[in-house]
Amino acid sequence: MKGVILAAGRGERLKPLTDRVPKPLIKITDDKTCIDFVIDALKKVVDEIVIVVGYMGEKVGEYVLSKATDIPIKIVKNPSPQKGNLTSLLCARPYIEGESFILTNVDHIFPSDFYVNHFKPKESLTIAGQSKKSRIILEDEMKIKVDESGRLLDISKDLKEYDGAYIGVSYIAETTSEKYWNAVDKLMLKSDPKACVEDVMKELIKEGIFPKVQWLDHVAWFELDTIEDLKKLKFNLAKLSNNCKLGGFVDSGFSFER
């Protein structure tokens, strides 16, 4: 199984930090950057990681490939990251098509045991979510609507009625690969400049293929979009570091202040 990290964006809301440093290389702790957290979690369950870079991509590639790792990592350049993360997915396609893969974002920080002990898909097409019963769903989150059996019915930031939020991780099995990429192709034919990787799920639903939502209400995680997000993340990890191993923060029963 492959792991795919989308890491091509400019990180506009993290300026002025991202004027000098790409978002994946922003320091979260003294010895770990944003992308270190993502790689550390993924490498426990995949046999290769594909990282799609864009803005300051050379710096990201040099950093990742300079570190000792026990898993192959391929750096792929997206020449048009300004066109959205769907173009990054297409850049990764030659290296993952026909295989099972986990898709995630470089700015989603999960516990080091996330894929080992928490996100464990039982369906060939599964996304990770948290329900609105467990926490407040923020206005700019990707909202999801499900049926009584947990099948995804709709996904959008603009949903008025929803059951929870997508937390940025999808699993696509080898058996679903052809249908998934057919949906990507249909989406690309529409030439919608606002299309994103989550819209692939909407295309699949139109075809009567319903991704399963795995609710992970108990898992602490963090999204890094703004300077304020970075401050909160550092604050939360500093609080945590005295009572458990950094990175395994879910084991402490600790919840992030979102």
Coordinates of C-alpha atoms in Angstrom, one line a residue:
M1 CA 0.0 0.0 0.0
K2 CA 1.1 3.5 -0.8
G3 CA 0.8 6.7 1.1
V4 CA 0.2 10.0 -0.6
I5 CA 0.9 13.4 1.0
L6 CA -0.5 16.5 -0.7
A7 CA 2.1 19.2 0.1
A8 CA 2.0 21.7 -2.8
G9 CA 0.1 24.7 -1.4
R10 CA 1.6 28.1 -0.6
G11 CA 0.3 28.4 2.9
E12 CA -1.0 31.9 2.3
R13 CA -2.6 32.2 5.7
L14 CA 0.7 31.3 7.4
K15 CA 2.4 34.4 6.0
P16 CA 5.0 35.8 6.8
L17 CA 6.4 32.4 7.9
T18 CA 5.7 30.9 4.5
D19 CA 7.5 33.7 2.7
R20 CA 10.7 32.0 3.8
V21 CA 9.7 28.5 4.7
P22 CA 7.2 26.2 2.9
K23 CA 4.4 25.0 5.1
P24 CA 5.7 21.3 5.2
L25 CA 8.9 22.5 6.8
I26 CA 7.4 24.8 9.5
K27 CA 8.8 23.7 12.9
I28 CA 6.2 22.3 15.2
T29 CA 8.7 21.2 17.9
D30 CA 12.5 21.8 18.2
D31 CA 13.2 18.6 16.2
K32 CA 10.1 18.0 14.1
T33 CA 8.5 19.8 11.2
C34 CA 4.9 19.5 10.0
I35 CA 5.9 16.9 7.4
D36 CA 7.8 14.8 9.9
F37 CA 4.6 14.2 11.9
V38 CA 2.8 13.1 8.7
I39 CA 5.5 10.8 7.5
D40 CA 6.0 9.3 11.0
A41 CA 2.4 8.2 11.2
L42 CA 2.1 7.0 7.6
K43 CA 5.3 4.9 7.4
K44 CA 3.9 2.5 10.0
V45 CA 1.4 1.1 7.5
V46 CA 2.6 1.8 3.9
D47 CA 5.5 0.5 1.9
E48 CA 6.2 3.7 0.0
I49 CA 5.3 7.4 0.4
V50 CA 4.6 9.8 -2.5
I51 CA 4.9 13.5 -1.6
V52 CA 3.5 16.0 -4.1
V53 CA 5.3 19.3 -3.7
G54 CA 4.8 22.7 -5.3
Y55 CA 5.7 25.9 -3.6
M56 CA 9.4 25.8 -2.6
G57 CA 9.2 22.1 -3.6
E58 CA 13.0 21.8 -3.9
K59 CA 13.4 22.7 -0.2
V60 CA 10.8 20.1 0.8
G61 CA 12.4 17.4 -1.3
E62 CA 15.9 18.1 -0.1
Y63 CA 14.8 18.1 3.6
V64 CA 12.8 14.8 3.3
L65 CA 15.4 13.0 1.3
S66 CA 18.3 14.1 3.5
K67 CA 16.8 12.4 6.5
A68 CA 17.4 8.7 7.3
T69 CA 14.3 6.7 6.6
D70 CA 13.3 3.1 6.6
I71 CA 10.8 3.5 3.8
P72 CA 11.1 4.7 0.1
I73 CA 9.9 8.2 -0.5
K74 CA 9.2 9.7 -3.9
I75 CA 9.1 13.4 -4.4
V76 CA 6.8 14.6 -7.3
K77 CA 6.6 18.2 -8.4
N78 CA 3.2 19.8 -9.2
P79 CA 3.9 22.5 -11.8
S80 CA 0.5 24.2 -11.3
P81 CA -0.3 24.0 -7.5
Q82 CA -2.2 27.2 -7.8
K83 CA -4.9 25.3 -9.6
G84 CA -5.8 23.3 -6.5
N85 CA -5.1 20.0 -4.8
L86 CA -6.8 17.9 -7.5
T87 CA -3.8 18.7 -9.8
S88 CA -1.6 17.3 -7.1
L89 CA -3.6 14.1 -7.0
L90 CA -3.1 13.8 -10.7
C91 CA 0.7 14.3 -10.4
A92 CA 0.7 11.3 -8.0
R93 CA -1.5 9.1 -10.2
P94 CA 1.3 7.4 -12.2
Y95 CA 2.8 6.1 -9.0
I96 CA -0.3 4.8 -7.3
E97 CA -2.9 4.0 -10.0
G98 CA -4.0 0.3 -9.7
E99 CA -2.8 0.1 -6.1
S100 CA -4.2 0.6 -2.6
F101 CA -3.3 4.0 -1.1
I102 CA -4.0 6.4 1.8
L103 CA -4.4 10.0 0.8
T104 CA -3.8 12.8 3.3
N105 CA -2.6 16.4 3.6
V106 CA 0.6 17.7 4.9
D107 CA -1.1 20.1 7.3
H108 CA -3.2 17.5 9.1
I109 CA -1.3 16.4 12.3
F110 CA -2.3 13.1 13.7
P111 CA -1.0 10.9 16.5
S112 CA 1.9 8.6 15.6
D113 CA -0.3 5.6 16.0
F114 CA -3.2 7.0 13.9
Y115 CA -3.1 4.4 11.1
V116 CA -2.1 1.5 13.4
N117 CA -4.7 1.9 16.1
H118 CA -7.4 4.2 14.8
F119 CA -8.0 4.6 11.1
K120 CA -8.4 1.0 10.1
P121 CA -10.6 0.8 7.0
K122 CA -12.9 -2.2 6.6
E123 CA -14.4 -1.0 3.3
S124 CA -12.6 -0.6 -0.1
L125 CA -13.4 3.1 0.0
T126 CA -13.2 4.8 3.4
I127 CA -12.8 8.3 4.7
A128 CA -12.1 9.5 8.3
G129 CA -14.6 11.7 10.0
Q130 CA -15.6 13.2 13.4
S131 CA -19.3 13.6 14.3
K132 CA -20.9 16.8 15.3
K133 CA -22.0 15.0 18.5
S134 CA -18.4 14.9 19.6
R135 CA -17.3 18.5 19.0
I136 CA -18.2 21.8 17.3
I137 CA -17.7 21.6 13.6
L138 CA -16.0 24.8 12.4
E139 CA -17.4 26.9 9.6
D140 CA -14.5 26.2 7.2
E141 CA -14.3 22.5 7.7
M142 CA -15.3 20.0 5.0
K143 CA -18.7 18.8 6.2
I144 CA -20.2 15.4 5.6
K145 CA -23.7 13.9 5.4
V146 CA -24.2 10.1 6.0
D147 CA -27.0 7.6 5.9
E148 CA -28.0 5.4 8.8
S149 CA -25.4 2.8 7.8
G150 CA -22.5 5.3 7.7
R151 CA -22.4 5.6 3.9
L152 CA -21.3 9.0 2.6
L153 CA -24.2 10.9 0.9
D154 CA -22.6 14.3 0.5
I155 CA -19.4 16.3 1.3
S156 CA -18.9 20.0 1.0
K157 CA -17.8 23.0 3.1
D158 CA -21.2 24.6 2.2
L159 CA -23.5 21.9 3.6
K160 CA -26.3 23.3 5.8
E161 CA -27.3 19.9 7.2
Y162 CA -24.5 17.6 8.1
D163 CA -23.5 14.8 10.5
G164 CA -19.9 15.7 11.0
A165 CA -16.6 16.7 9.3
Y166 CA -14.1 15.0 7.1
I167 CA -10.7 15.1 8.8
G168 CA -8.6 14.8 5.7
V169 CA -7.8 11.1 5.3
S170 CA -9.1 8.7 2.6
Y171 CA -8.4 5.1 1.9
I172 CA -8.8 3.7 -1.7
A173 CA -8.3 0.0 -2.1
E174 CA -6.9 -1.7 -5.2
T175 CA -10.3 -3.2 -5.9
T176 CA -11.8 0.3 -6.1
S177 CA -8.9 2.0 -8.0
E178 CA -10.4 1.9 -11.5
K179 CA -13.7 3.4 -10.3
Y180 CA -11.9 6.0 -8.3
W181 CA -9.8 7.2 -11.2
N182 CA -12.7 7.1 -13.6
A183 CA -14.4 9.6 -11.2
V184 CA -11.3 11.7 -11.3
D185 CA -11.4 11.8 -15.1
K186 CA -15.1 12.8 -15.1
L187 CA -14.4 15.6 -12.7
M188 CA -11.5 16.9 -14.8
L189 CA -13.7 17.0 -17.9
K190 CA -15.8 19.6 -16.1
S191 CA -12.9 22.0 -16.0
D192 CA -14.1 23.4 -12.7
P193 CA -11.4 25.7 -11.3
K194 CA -12.7 25.1 -7.8
A195 CA -12.7 21.3 -7.9
C196 CA -10.8 19.6 -5.1
V197 CA -10.0 16.0 -4.2
E198 CA -13.1 15.7 -2.0
D199 CA -15.2 16.3 -5.1
V200 CA -14.0 12.9 -6.3
M201 CA -16.2 11.4 -3.6
K202 CA -19.2 13.4 -4.9
E203 CA -18.6 11.9 -8.4
L204 CA -18.5 8.4 -7.0
I205 CA -21.7 9.0 -5.1
K206 CA -23.4 10.0 -8.4
E207 CA -22.4 6.7 -9.8
G208 CA -24.0 4.9 -6.9
I209 CA -20.6 4.2 -5.2
F210 CA -20.8 5.2 -1.5
P211 CA -17.6 5.7 0.5
K212 CA -17.9 4.5 4.1
V213 CA -17.2 7.0 6.9
Q214 CA -15.2 5.7 9.8
W215 CA -16.0 7.9 12.8
L216 CA -12.9 8.7 14.9
D217 CA -14.5 11.0 17.5
H218 CA -12.0 10.0 20.2
V219 CA -8.8 10.9 18.2
A220 CA -7.0 14.1 18.9
W221 CA -5.6 15.8 15.8
F222 CA -4.9 19.3 14.5
E223 CA -5.0 21.2 11.2
L224 CA -2.4 23.8 10.5
D225 CA -3.8 26.7 8.4
T226 CA -3.0 29.9 10.2
I227 CA -0.5 31.5 12.5
E228 CA -3.1 31.1 15.3
D229 CA -3.3 27.4 14.5
L230 CA 0.4 27.1 14.9
K231 CA 0.4 28.8 18.2
K232 CA -2.4 26.5 19.5
L233 CA -0.6 23.4 18.2
K234 CA 2.7 24.3 19.9
F235 CA 0.8 25.2 23.1
N236 CA -1.0 21.9 23.1
L237 CA 2.1 19.8 22.4
A238 CA 4.0 21.7 25.1
K239 CA 1.3 20.9 27.6
L240 CA 1.4 17.3 26.6
S241 CA 5.2 16.6 26.4
N242 CA 5.6 16.3 30.1
N243 CA 3.2 13.3 30.5
C244 CA 3.5 11.2 27.4
K245 CA 5.7 10.6 24.4
L246 CA 5.5 13.4 21.8
G247 CA 3.5 12.3 18.8
G248 CA 1.5 9.6 20.7
F249 CA -0.8 12.3 22.2
V250 CA -4.0 10.3 21.8
D251 CA -2.8 7.8 24.3
S252 CA -2.9 10.3 27.1
G253 CA -6.6 11.0 26.7
F254 CA -5.6 14.6 25.8
S255 CA -7.8 16.7 23.6
F256 CA -6.6 19.6 21.6
E257 CA -7.9 23.1 22.2
R258 CA -9.4 23.8 18.7

